[in-house]
């Protein structure tokens, strides 16, 4: 695994303060001063109080002590802050003198979660994350209250993982909400949500989720160290940036982690012993470790009877196989018709065109990819019109002018359908790229090119390792029981053991009757 300089430096607390009450500073941290005005000047300079309209401070006089409440508009629940102000004002209105002002204020903080911070850097980071912190005159610690209320959408079923029957909720861009959706399905006291902050400037929240007595501790340590070692300004692309740090993708087109936006899918993998990585501001979570066969399963298979689930799974397998091989094989048969058996002599173009079969396929593939991009970027009211225009251009008009033959359109369409039927979007794109490589091999070297390219593809898959796990498990290395469960959607009561690929501490999923 790669190692990078950690941005999470270790700081030693310095208890010495200057004689004039100024905040104590070292090269890394600034500790809170007893002089509250000194703290205010430092905070004002760092977060731009008075310049940035969304950063604010409210100053109160409570029991003869000055109290400052710092917050960020748009990230906080203003109702909770208002209730806090009311309670503090009631405390001051009672006019009871006490030498323990800090304790009195602490006992009137109307919030469940209260923490204490000693450095202004920690306070500012929490404030910019949606929390509020309170400074009390004469005190060297701040109260930090979690009143986050991130703007976002309500949980709804993800568009790319829809099911006919099943839950309709999905992850959102709010990491707090996502951990709640997960814990709703995993009410195990051993479920752990470890929070880290990554990014020198962005300080993005990242959560590592796992079940303590099931997940492999070595895997958890690897992920934790890789995340802590990320040295980057920020994570604007959220989970995708994290993926590129924790796995060595290099020039490999295949996805090495699995993404999901469904809490039920994430919960299933947690029970199996996988580790989930959640990144704030991303509606999808990362499942690790994964193999090739994790990317070909869909939640719909487990929402139907085992026999129906097996039928759906094999239909999807055939669609993916056709997406990868049907075009290269058809082109091979066209270039070497002697390979065709007598029963399939009808395969191949029946009319001559001015454009070679390979160029027809390349143009059609490019057109379909262009349509996909246009459909994503086009406004919703225009998507229907875009589909009609595309059907005319790549359909009958293109055939009538002699650009395409009907057979090319047929097989290109079948390949595209197989790509869209692939549960993993990342795997579908990888299949599309490999299909084009196979086409180039066929048009260049015919049969020998196809055999060599297919062999190299298989060797590439066998050689891939994701987080030191073989990518083609349970096919290679062979695990008959696990491979059977992939080929056949078995009943849940028959699943006795967890997948060995994740090295679970507790390998028994359920005891035999």
C-alpha positions as a printed NumPy array, in Angstrom:
array([[  0.   ,   0.   ,   0.   ],
       [  1.189,   3.517,  -0.671],
       [  2.127,   5.733,   2.241],
       [  1.878,   9.493,   2.276],
       [  2.72 ,  12.171,   4.802],
       [ -0.088,  12.416,   7.326],
       [ -2.069,  15.613,   7.64 ],
       [ -3.209,  14.504,  11.071],
       [ -0.2  ,  15.73 ,  13.038],
       [  0.241,  14.882,  16.659],
       [  0.12 ,  17.88 ,  18.941],
       [  1.335,  18.111,  22.511],
       [ -0.606,  20.325,  24.87 ],
       [  1.262,  23.333,  26.204],
       [ -0.152,  24.422,  29.559],
       [  1.907,  27.617,  29.794],
       [  0.24 ,  30.957,  29.076],
       [  1.794,  34.366,  28.705],
       [  1.692,  36.796,  31.576],
       [ -0.643,  39.239,  29.803],
       [ -3.307,  36.588,  29.199],
       [ -2.794,  36.259,  25.455],
       [ -3.591,  32.969,  23.721],
       [ -0.67 ,  30.564,  23.803],
       [  0.569,  29.739,  20.313],
       [  2.987,  27.178,  18.976],
       [  3.751,  26.273,  15.372],
       [  0.586,  24.182,  15.061],
       [ -2.074,  25.125,  17.607],
       [ -3.437,  28.213,  19.336],
       [ -4.849,  27.5  ,  22.78 ],
       [ -7.828,  29.39 ,  24.146],
       [ -6.933,  32.409,  26.258],
       [ -8.669,  33.543,  29.432],
       [ -8.932,  36.963,  27.775],
       [-12.018,  36.526,  25.62 ],
       [-11.279,  39.589,  23.489],
       [ -7.94 ,  38.118,  22.438],
       [ -9.769,  35.008,  21.279],
       [-12.274,  37.104,  19.365],
       [ -9.571,  38.968,  17.446],
       [ -7.893,  35.715,  16.403],
       [-11.192,  34.158,  15.31 ],
       [-12.206,  37.325,  13.463],
       [ -8.991,  37.253,  11.484],
       [ -9.188,  33.543,  10.649],
       [-12.842,  33.106,   9.635],
       [-13.528,  36.624,   8.375],
       [-16.1  ,  37.813,  10.888],
       [-17.661,  40.944,   9.441],
       [-16.496,  39.995,   5.933],
       [-18.217,  36.637,   5.395],
       [-21.906,  37.261,   5.943],
       [-22.629,  33.655,   6.937],
       [-20.249,  33.578,   9.936],
       [-21.589,  35.157,  13.095],
       [-21.067,  35.698,  16.814],
       [-23.558,  36.602,  19.533],
       [-22.187,  38.212,  22.715],
       [-24.099,  38.026,  26.026],
       [-23.446,  39.105,  29.622],
       [-24.226,  36.111,  31.844],
       [-23.725,  36.301,  35.623],
       [-21.169,  39.055,  35.207],
       [-19.137,  37.146,  32.625],
       [-18.957,  37.824,  28.904],
       [-20.127,  34.857,  26.791],
       [-19.623,  34.563,  23.03 ],
       [-21.532,  32.117,  20.796],
       [-20.008,  31.478,  17.34 ],
       [-21.964,  29.874,  14.478],
       [-22.345,  29.602,  10.691],
       [-25.69 ,  30.435,   9.081],
       [-26.982,  27.744,   6.753],
       [-25.303,  24.845,   8.555],
       [-26.941,  25.216,  11.964],
       [-30.41 ,  24.626,  13.33 ],
       [-31.296,  28.196,  14.242],
       [-34.229,  27.   ,  16.359],
       [-31.824,  25.135,  18.638],
       [-29.585,  28.184,  18.908],
       [-32.577,  30.373,  19.769],
       [-33.61 ,  27.968,  22.551],
       [-30.048,  28.038,  23.855],
       [-30.064,  31.847,  23.973],
       [-33.387,  31.864,  25.803],
       [-32.095,  29.463,  28.44 ],
       [-28.926,  31.474,  29.024],
       [-30.922,  34.704,  29.296],
       [-33.219,  33.074,  31.862],
       [-30.157,  32.049,  33.845],
       [-28.926,  35.642,  33.94 ],
       [-32.414,  36.99 ,  34.761],
       [-32.482,  34.968,  37.993],
       [-29.598,  37.216,  39.181],
       [-28.086,  34.569,  41.436],
       [-24.472,  35.255,  42.21 ],
       [-22.182,  32.255,  41.992],
       [-18.425,  31.825,  41.716],
       [-19.001,  28.816,  39.451],
       [-20.236,  30.61 ,  36.348],
       [-18.837,  27.991,  33.974],
       [-20.684,  25.156,  35.752],
       [-23.905,  27.158,  35.84 ],
       [-23.74 ,  27.813,  32.092],
       [-22.889,  24.175,  31.394],
       [-25.925,  22.991,  33.343],
       [-28.17 ,  25.235,  31.233],
       [-26.946,  24.174,  27.813],
       [-30.142,  22.799,  26.307],
       [-28.552,  20.199,  24.098],
       [-27.809,  16.507,  24.354],
       [-24.304,  16.523,  22.881],
       [-21.771,  18.853,  24.543],
       [-17.995,  18.562,  24.058],
       [-15.031,  20.576,  25.303],
       [-12.196,  21.944,  23.182],
       [ -8.955,  23.614,  24.235],
       [ -7.687,  25.039,  20.935],
       [ -9.152,  27.651,  18.64 ],
       [ -8.309,  25.494,  15.596],
       [-10.584,  22.713,  16.852],
       [-13.337,  25.2  ,  17.656],
       [-13.152,  26.84 ,  14.216],
       [-13.154,  23.466,  12.438],
       [-16.256,  22.411,  14.368],
       [-17.962,  25.736,  13.65 ],
       [-17.323,  25.395,   9.912],
       [-18.788,  21.88 ,  10.139],
       [-22.096,  23.218,  11.454],
       [-21.539,  23.088,  15.208],
       [-21.498,  26.096,  17.558],
       [-18.903,  26.826,  20.202],
       [-19.234,  28.992,  23.278],
       [-16.41 ,  30.945,  24.918],
       [-16.717,  32.118,  28.529],
       [-14.619,  34.963,  29.888],
       [-11.854,  33.653,  32.126],
       [-12.114,  30.054,  30.886],
       [ -9.555,  28.153,  28.807],
       [-12.015,  25.607,  27.396],
       [-14.897,  26.094,  24.968],
       [-18.262,  24.362,  24.924],
       [-19.05 ,  22.764,  21.544],
       [-22.652,  21.877,  20.705],
       [-23.739,  19.796,  17.739],
       [-26.641,  21.73 ,  16.176],
       [-25.936,  20.752,  12.564],
       [-28.751,  21.062,  10.079],
       [-27.199,  20.567,   6.658],
       [-29.173,  21.654,   3.602],
       [-30.162,  18.644,   1.525],
       [-32.892,  16.462,   0.155],
       [-35.025,  13.843,   1.837],
       [-34.046,  10.16 ,   1.533],
       [-35.56 ,   8.661,  -1.597],
       [-34.975,   5.617,  -3.75 ],
       [-31.821,   5.992,  -5.871],
       [-32.455,   6.131,  -9.599],
       [-29.779,   3.594, -10.545],
       [-30.703,   0.92 ,  -7.954],
       [-34.477,   0.715,  -8.185],
       [-36.391,  -2.398,  -7.175],
       [-39.977,  -3.503,  -7.821],
       [-40.467,  -4.434,  -4.178],
       [-38.405,  -3.184,  -1.28 ],
       [-37.379,  -0.121,   0.66 ],
       [-37.701,   3.257,  -1.052],
       [-35.214,   5.179,   1.062],
       [-31.685,   5.974,  -0.052],
       [-28.602,   7.718,   1.18 ],
       [-28.355,  11.492,   0.898],
       [-25.51 ,  14.006,   0.952],
       [-25.774,  14.28 ,   4.76 ],
       [-23.326,  11.945,   6.514],
       [-25.224,  12.194,   9.819],
       [-28.423,  11.116,   8.126],
       [-26.606,   8.296,   6.338],
       [-25.242,   6.833,   9.571],
       [-28.773,   6.939,  10.971],
       [-30.189,   5.103,   7.943],
       [-27.534,   2.427,   8.428],
       [-28.042,   2.042,  12.173],
       [-31.783,   1.714,  11.625],
       [-31.049,  -1.599,   9.882],
       [-28.104,  -2.686,  12.035],
       [-29.251,  -2.321,  15.633],
       [-26.171,  -4.071,  16.894],
       [-24.335,  -2.572,  19.856],
       [-21.084,  -3.543,  18.124],
       [-21.731,  -1.398,  15.051],
       [-19.032,   1.264,  14.96 ],
       [-19.044,   4.604,  13.128],
       [-15.516,   6.054,  13.3  ],
       [-15.317,   9.666,  12.14 ],
       [-12.217,  11.243,  10.567],
       [-11.568,  14.595,   8.955],
       [ -9.581,  14.597,   5.725],
       [ -8.363,  17.574,   3.739],
       [ -6.079,  20.351,   4.895],
       [ -8.622,  23.   ,   3.896],
       [-11.933,  21.184,   3.413],
       [-11.707,  19.016,   6.571],
       [-14.269,  16.676,   5.044],
       [-15.958,  14.236,   7.42 ],
       [-15.342,  10.577,   6.539],
       [-16.95 ,   7.731,   8.453],
       [-15.626,   4.16 ,   8.638],
       [-18.511,   1.801,   9.47 ],
       [-18.116,  -1.824,  10.525],
       [-19.38 ,  -4.409,  13.009],
       [-16.63 ,  -4.791,  15.561],
       [-16.671,  -8.542,  16.149],
       [-17.173,  -9.452,  12.47 ],
       [-14.994,  -7.17 ,  10.323],
       [-11.299,  -7.93 ,   9.87 ],
       [ -9.281,  -5.613,  12.184],
       [ -6.363,  -5.585,   9.747],
       [ -8.616,  -4.232,   6.986],
       [ -9.974,  -1.555,   9.323],
       [ -6.434,  -0.51 ,  10.262],
       [ -5.391,  -0.329,   6.602],
       [ -8.353,   1.864,   5.694],
       [ -7.867,   4.089,   8.726],
       [ -4.168,   4.617,   7.976],
       [ -4.799,   5.26 ,   4.291],
       [ -7.443,   7.86 ,   5.088],
       [ -5.333,   9.57 ,   7.745],
       [ -2.401,   9.722,   5.319],
       [ -4.287,  11.674,   2.641],
       [ -2.59 ,  15.035,   2.158],
       [ -4.84 ,  17.148,  -0.017],
       [ -6.442,  20.596,   0.067],
       [ -9.945,  19.2  ,  -0.174],
       [-12.231,  16.495,  -1.494],
       [-14.59 ,  18.276,  -3.906],
       [-15.395,  14.975,  -5.666],
       [-15.904,  13.265,  -2.308],
       [-15.933,   9.455,  -2.455],
       [-14.222,   9.135,  -5.843],
       [-11.143,  10.953,  -4.536],
       [-11.114,   8.706,  -1.478],
       [-11.323,   5.608,  -3.684],
       [ -8.249,   6.655,  -5.642],
       [ -6.274,   6.939,  -2.422],
       [ -7.294,   3.668,  -0.76 ],
       [ -6.963,   1.441,  -3.851],
       [ -4.346,   1.53 ,  -6.588],
       [ -6.523,   1.873,  -9.683],
       [ -3.692,   2.783, -12.07 ],
       [ -4.647,   1.844, -15.669],
       [ -7.121,  -0.829, -14.606],
       [-10.617,  -0.108, -16.014],
       [-12.455,  -2.434, -13.614],
       [-14.   ,  -1.008, -10.408],
       [-12.111,  -2.096,  -7.285],
       [-14.731,  -0.904,  -4.783],
       [-18.487,  -1.076,  -4.932],
       [-20.727,   1.962,  -4.635],
       [-24.271,   1.829,  -3.366],
       [-26.923,   4.375,  -2.448],
       [-29.173,   1.818,  -0.747],
       [-28.966,   1.426,   3.057],
       [-30.286,  -2.139,   2.865],
       [-27.466,  -3.164,   0.508],
       [-24.885,  -1.544,   2.796],
       [-26.398,  -3.333,   5.82 ],
       [-26.162,  -6.726,   4.088],
       [-22.462,  -6.162,   3.432],
       [-21.863,  -5.038,   7.026],
       [-23.36 ,  -8.294,   8.286],
       [-21.078, -10.196,   5.917],
       [-17.979,  -8.517,   7.36 ],
       [-17.322,  -5.75 ,   4.848],
       [-16.252,  -2.242,   5.857],
       [-18.238,   0.779,   4.635],
       [-16.675,   4.176,   3.967],
       [-19.039,   7.166,   3.986],
       [-17.931,  10.589,   2.77 ],
       [-19.853,  13.723,   3.667],
       [-21.604,  15.439,   0.715],
       [-21.832,  12.146,  -1.211],
       [-25.061,  10.121,  -1.53 ],
       [-23.166,   6.895,  -2.252],
       [-21.045,   4.847,   0.128],
       [-17.978,   2.722,  -0.612],
       [-18.077,  -1.017,   0.14 ],
       [-14.719,  -2.739,   0.708],
       [-13.31 ,  -5.204,  -0.08 ],
       [-15.087,  -6.305,  -3.248],
       [-14.516,  -8.744,  -6.09 ],
       [-15.716,  -8.805,  -9.679],
       [-18.819, -10.782,  -8.705],
       [-19.928,  -8.196,  -6.152],
       [-20.565,  -5.846,  -9.07 ],
       [-22.932,  -8.199, -10.908],
       [-25.473,  -8.651,  -8.088],
       [-28.577,  -6.541,  -7.62 ],
       [-30.963,  -6.058,  -4.71 ],
       [-33.932,  -7.091,  -6.89 ],
       [-32.66 , -10.688,  -6.914],
       [-33.202, -10.887,  -3.151],
       [-36.652,  -9.304,  -3.289],
       [-38.018, -12.227,  -5.3  ],
       [-38.31 , -15.985,  -4.738],
       [-34.987, -17.865,  -5.077],
       [-35.983, -19.41 ,  -8.42 ],
       [-37.05 , -16.029,  -9.829],
       [-33.938, -14.428,  -8.379],
       [-31.774, -17.014, -10.147],
       [-33.62 , -16.338, -13.41 ],
       [-33.047, -12.593, -13.069],
       [-29.392, -13.15 , -12.229],
       [-28.747, -15.387, -15.248],
       [-30.6  , -12.996, -17.535],
       [-28.291, -10.263, -16.315],
       [-25.23 , -12.493, -16.763],
       [-26.215, -13.276, -20.358],
       [-26.821,  -9.593, -21.052],
       [-23.359,  -8.684, -19.755],
       [-21.741, -11.515, -21.742],
       [-23.543, -10.393, -24.892],
       [-22.53 ,  -6.795, -24.255],
       [-18.863,  -7.787, -24.204],
       [-18.645, -10.465, -26.897],
       [-21.552, -10.267, -29.364],
       [-20.11 ,  -7.452, -31.483],
       [-16.523,  -8.815, -31.647],
       [-17.836, -12.301, -32.509],
       [-20.169, -10.941, -35.19 ],
       [-17.353,  -8.919, -36.736],
       [-15.125, -12.028, -36.65 ],
       [-17.776, -14.042, -38.476],
       [-18.102, -11.306, -41.096],
       [-14.34 , -11.132, -41.668],
       [-13.901, -14.938, -41.645],
       [-17.19 , -16.428, -42.863],
       [-15.624, -19.889, -43.098],
       [-15.832, -20.082, -39.304],
       [-19.632, -20.   , -39.456],
       [-21.458, -23.337, -39.194],
       [-23.996, -24.088, -41.923],
       [-26.898, -23.378, -39.574],
       [-25.699, -19.776, -39.1  ],
       [-24.899, -18.86 , -42.688],
       [-27.472, -16.08 , -42.587],
       [-25.273, -14.053, -40.216],
       [-23.488, -11.215, -41.935],
       [-24.471,  -8.19 , -44.053],
       [-26.618,  -9.063, -47.035],
       [-25.878,  -5.852, -48.933],
       [-22.687,  -3.981, -49.759],
       [-21.989,  -0.572, -48.256],
       [-19.305,   2.053, -48.715],
       [-18.441,   1.939, -45.022],
       [-16.628,  -1.044, -43.502],
       [-18.348,  -3.048, -40.79 ],
       [-15.783,  -1.978, -38.189],
       [-16.292,   1.718, -38.975],
       [-20.067,   1.264, -38.835],
       [-19.761,  -0.25 , -35.372],
       [-17.347,   2.473, -34.226],
       [-19.614,   5.279, -35.462],
       [-22.701,   3.664, -33.911],
       [-20.925,   3.138, -30.576],
       [-19.751,   6.753, -30.605],
       [-23.282,   7.923, -31.406],
       [-24.815,   5.933, -28.541],
       [-22.218,   7.244, -26.083],
       [-22.864,  10.78 , -27.296],
       [-26.61 ,  10.275, -26.82 ],
       [-26.038,   9.024, -23.28 ],
       [-24.021,  12.118, -22.416],
       [-26.586,  14.393, -24.052],
       [-29.409,  12.717, -22.115],
       [-27.558,  13.319, -18.834],
       [-26.814,  16.98 , -19.529],
       [-30.022,  17.911, -21.353],
       [-32.878,  19.5  , -19.348],
       [-35.614,  17.021, -18.461],
       [-38.268,  18.504, -20.824],
       [-35.885,  17.966, -23.771],
       [-34.968,  14.329, -23.115],
       [-38.011,  12.948, -24.953],
       [-37.291,  15.08 , -28.007],
       [-33.641,  14.039, -27.819],
       [-34.644,  10.372, -27.865],
       [-36.803,  10.86 , -30.967],
       [-34.02 ,  12.678, -32.804],
       [-31.51 ,   9.971, -31.872],
       [-33.855,   7.206, -33.026],
       [-34.19 ,   8.898, -36.414],
       [-30.483,   9.63 , -36.854],
       [-29.158,   6.22 , -35.814],
       [-32.227,   4.386, -37.039],
       [-33.964,   4.4  , -40.376],
       [-32.416,   7.552, -41.874],
       [-28.864,   6.282, -41.296],
       [-29.81 ,   2.957, -42.902],
       [-31.526,   4.604, -45.872],
       [-28.512,   6.764, -46.712],
       [-26.266,   3.699, -46.585],
       [-24.225,   4.626, -43.518],
       [-25.301,   1.57 , -41.497],
       [-26.723,  -1.836, -42.235],
       [-29.677,  -3.167, -40.271],
       [-27.586,  -5.956, -38.738],
       [-25.03 ,  -3.51 , -37.322],
       [-27.796,  -1.493, -35.671],
       [-29.248,  -4.7  , -34.189],
       [-26.034,  -5.925, -32.582],
       [-24.942,  -2.486, -31.401],
       [-28.336,  -2.075, -29.739],
       [-28.041,  -5.487, -28.038],
       [-24.593,  -4.563, -26.728],
       [-25.89 ,  -1.247, -25.39 ],
       [-28.817,  -2.963, -23.646],
       [-26.432,  -5.415, -21.997],
       [-24.298,  -2.509, -20.766],
       [-27.302,  -0.743, -19.258],
       [-28.409,  -4.003, -17.584],
       [-25.13 ,  -4.199, -15.672],
       [-25.9  ,  -3.337, -12.012],
       [-22.646,  -1.425, -11.566],
       [-22.319,   1.671, -13.729],
       [-18.523,   1.561, -13.38 ],
       [-18.415,  -2.069, -14.554],
       [-20.677,  -1.218, -17.502],
       [-18.26 ,   1.468, -18.673],
       [-15.327,  -0.946, -18.267],
       [-17.135,  -3.54 , -20.397],
       [-17.732,  -0.929, -23.081],
       [-14.006,  -0.066, -23.245],
       [-12.95 ,  -3.726, -23.354],
       [-15.504,  -4.421, -26.106],
       [-13.876,  -1.775, -28.267],
       [-10.424,  -3.253, -27.566],
       [-11.688,  -6.672, -28.673],
       [-13.107,  -5.119, -31.851],
       [ -9.721,  -3.556, -32.673],
       [ -8.015,  -6.927, -32.059],
       [-10.488,  -8.695, -34.361],
       [-10.243,  -6.207, -37.216],
       [ -6.441,  -6.285, -36.941],
       [ -5.694,  -9.999, -36.534],
       [ -9.052, -11.779, -36.966],
       [ -9.34 , -15.077, -35.04 ],
       [ -5.879, -15.012, -33.491],
       [ -6.437, -11.421, -32.359],
       [ -9.721, -12.332, -30.673],
       [ -8.219, -15.324, -28.855],
       [ -5.14 , -13.406, -27.686],
       [ -7.159, -10.368, -26.546],
       [ -9.684, -12.54 , -24.667],
       [ -6.843, -14.443, -22.97 ],
       [ -5.106, -11.244, -21.916],
       [ -8.428,  -9.978, -20.546],
       [ -8.839, -13.119, -18.425],
       [ -5.254, -12.898, -17.161],
       [ -5.79 ,  -9.231, -16.314],
       [ -8.852, -10.098, -14.23 ],
       [ -7.044, -12.923, -12.446],
       [ -4.074, -10.689, -11.618],
       [ -6.106,  -7.853, -10.079],
       [ -6.097,  -7.524,  -6.302],
       [ -8.283,  -5.064,  -4.409],
       [ -7.024,  -4.309,  -0.889],
       [ -4.929,  -7.473,  -1.212],
       [ -7.991,  -9.599,  -2.081],
       [ -8.13 , -11.665,  -5.333],
       [-10.533,  -9.959,  -7.719],
       [-11.868, -13.17 ,  -9.303],
       [-12.679, -14.974,  -6.046],
       [-14.44 , -17.46 ,  -5.761],
       [-13.608, -18.51 ,  -9.339],
       [ -9.854, -18.118,  -8.782],
       [ -8.87 , -19.109,  -6.148],
       [-11.673, -21.622,  -6.361],
       [-14.317, -21.8  ,  -3.654],
       [-17.095, -24.135,  -4.754],
       [-19.644, -23.183,  -2.103],
       [-19.227, -19.438,  -2.642],
       [-19.274, -19.839,  -6.452],
       [-22.525, -21.798,  -6.238],
       [-24.084, -18.984,  -4.202],
       [-23.087, -16.55 ,  -6.946],
       [-24.428, -18.645,  -9.811],
       [-27.611, -19.638,  -7.971],
       [-29.64 , -17.353,  -5.749],
       [-29.818, -19.662,  -2.747],
       [-32.335, -19.35 ,   0.075],
       [-31.359, -17.235,   3.066],
       [-31.763, -20.091,   5.632],
       [-29.171, -22.105,   3.69 ],
       [-26.514, -19.384,   4.058],
       [-24.618, -20.611,   7.102],
       [-21.239, -18.932,   6.741],
       [-19.984, -15.472,   5.877],
       [-17.81 , -15.003,   2.753],
       [-14.25 , -16.046,   3.534],
       [-12.854, -13.304,   1.245],
       [-13.404, -10.675,   3.975],
       [-11.633, -12.757,   6.675],
       [-14.464, -12.357,   9.196],
       [-13.685, -12.779,  12.885],
       [-16.997, -14.596,  13.306],
       [-17.379, -16.813,  10.198],
       [-20.742, -18.262,  11.248],
       [-23.692, -16.288,   9.926],
       [-26.308, -18.502,  11.557],
       [-26.028, -21.719,  13.504],
       [-27.449, -24.929,  12.024],
       [-30.785, -26.087,  13.353]])
